[in-house]
Amino acid sequence: MNILYAASEALPFAASGGLADVVGSLPAALVKAGHDVRVVLPLYKDIKQELRDSLRFIRNFQVSVGWRQQYCGVFEGKAGSVTYYLIDNEYYFGRDGLYGFYDDCERFAFFARAILDMVAAEEDWTPQIIHCNDWQTGLTPVYLQIFYKHLPKFERMKTVFTIHNIQYQGKYGREVINDVLGIPLYYGSILEYDGCVNMMSAAFETSDKITTVSPTYAREILDPWFSHGLDRCLNSKQYKLTGFLNGIDTDLYNPETDTAIAKNFSASDLSGKAECKKALLSELKLRGDGSPLIGIVTRFVSHKGIDLIRNVFEEMVEMGYSFAILGSGDKMYEDFFREMAYRFPEKVSVTIGFIPSLSRRVYSACDMFLMPSQSEPCGLAQMISLRYGTIPIVRETGGLRDSVTDAGDFEHGGNGFTFKTYNAHDMLDAVRRAKALYDDKENWKKLQLFAMSCDCSWAKSAELYLGLYRELVG
Ligand code: GLC
């Protein structure tokens, strides 16, 4: 099958979160299964020069953005086995950073339409499916339905839309419909939801299938507590909604070969993991007294469950834990962690920022990884942790629930510690149980080895996606 992945970020080109990991690894798994899968994304200024230098210009044309005609260049490149198309427009993408500009609506309307114009111009390759991801590509199925479906090349083309996080929907005022999106007002019903333009609900309306990144999240988002207002729309689309658990790139995240960590290790010899811990403790200037080390790598925003951590942080330190914390986000949380690092300098370290190499050292060195999210569509950090023998402590929500089982059920496949209710003391109980098992060295090692043996690769889910694509193309 020919499949085009459309996304606003993908590793190794541009990344701000988990979406980039997924778009940077799932297509490769599908190529490995024998399919021609390519990826299209914006040519951001942030993309490193050496990657830019490896690209080849293929063509340019004009794209309609409302009444405007905008230049669009298409570059082609390779990352591993996957072909990438990069959409060039200096005005829209020649800025520092990926999102957060006053004209994001216009930037991604341009991108969504440029994808279809690129497909129209390409003579040698036509996708049977365009697989869109999150609101930034939500308008592609809308434009396809309104402006391209009557053309022979697009007649049988199908679309899949994946929700990576339902919180970010691309909501704008009605005035953009004609002026910015260039869509006649009589199509308003496709675009409008709850009184404004909503790019995510518009994608739900027009795409052939909707998927999300774990089976549990696919159920959760039908409920108002999780849906950020979209449950009404999604409930009527259940017939085309499914959830497949994300995988991770197990070649990239491999403790046996990872060059970012202090010492490589494997399930047959864990001594390198102890070296990693020693090195990280000394890097972060923490006391190496044999106490268990918890890693936290996250965005400091409320839905990541930072409030739970904040509520019982001192109790966890008193329990004997040390912390290696990496992330950035709301100032209130950054300040809280800074204060804790100041008060417990030998036990708590916080690094404010997004530093992929340090995150690898944290995943490899820590004993446990804490992820008490309020909601978590999938979550990748817990899977990376499992792969590095770092035991996840998670709340049972979304993909966390689908990838981590409580080790109270160790005999039956428990690979971490979990709690159900969004409550700081329930989390504390899981943290206490983790400490009790950590003190039982023999069983702790068994748990680590079991965690490392869990399959977090794309193998299973790639098959599920292929099944879905086959259903569509017949
Ligand atoms: C978003 C979600 C995260 C998920 C990732 C990749 O960042 O918040 O849970 O793992 O997308 O699908």
mmCIF file of C-alpha atoms and ligand atoms in Angstrom, residues 17-19 22 134 164-165 213 246 299 303-304 376-380, ligand 1:
data_model
loop_
_atom_site.group_PDB
_atom_site.id
_atom_site.type_symbol
_atom_site.label_atom_id
_atom_site.label_comp_id
_atom_site.label_asym_id
_atom_site.label_seq_id
_atom_site.Cartn_x
_atom_site.Cartn_y
_atom_site.Cartn_z
ATOM 1 C CA GLY A 17 6.623 16.081 22.045
ATOM 2 C CA GLY A 18 5.553 12.463 21.629
ATOM 3 C CA LEU A 19 3.929 13.075 18.240
ATOM 4 C CA VAL A 22 5.444 8.354 16.693
ATOM 5 C CA ASP A 134 -3.672 16.110 15.359
ATOM 6 C CA HIS A 164 -2.594 12.278 19.903
ATOM 7 C CA ASN A 165 -4.090 14.662 22.409
ATOM 8 C CA VAL A 213 -3.062 6.176 20.570
ATOM 9 C CA ASN A 246 1.785 3.345 20.364
ATOM 10 C CA ARG A 299 6.063 18.827 30.631
ATOM 11 C CA HIS A 303 -2.661 17.108 33.161
ATOM 12 C CA LYS A 304 0.684 15.385 33.747
ATOM 13 C CA GLU A 376 -2.446 10.357 29.105
ATOM 14 C CA PRO A 377 -3.437 9.456 25.537
ATOM 15 C CA CYS A 378 -0.551 7.010 25.353
ATOM 16 C CA GLY A 379 2.641 8.199 26.972
ATOM 17 C CA LEU A 380 5.990 7.031 25.706
HETATM 18 C C1 GLC B 1 0.791 13.226 22.786
HETATM 19 C C2 GLC B 1 0.182 12.580 24.029
HETATM 20 C C3 GLC B 1 1.011 11.396 24.513
HETATM 21 C C4 GLC B 1 1.287 10.443 23.348
HETATM 22 C C5 GLC B 1 1.921 11.191 22.187
HETATM 23 C C6 GLC B 1 2.170 10.316 20.982
HETATM 24 O O1 GLC B 1 1.959 13.897 23.120
HETATM 25 O O2 GLC B 1 0.023 13.537 25.067
HETATM 26 O O3 GLC B 1 0.335 10.697 25.540
HETATM 27 O O4 GLC B 1 2.148 9.415 23.772
HETATM 28 O O5 GLC B 1 1.075 12.258 21.786
HETATM 29 O O6 GLC B 1 0.999 9.740 20.467
#
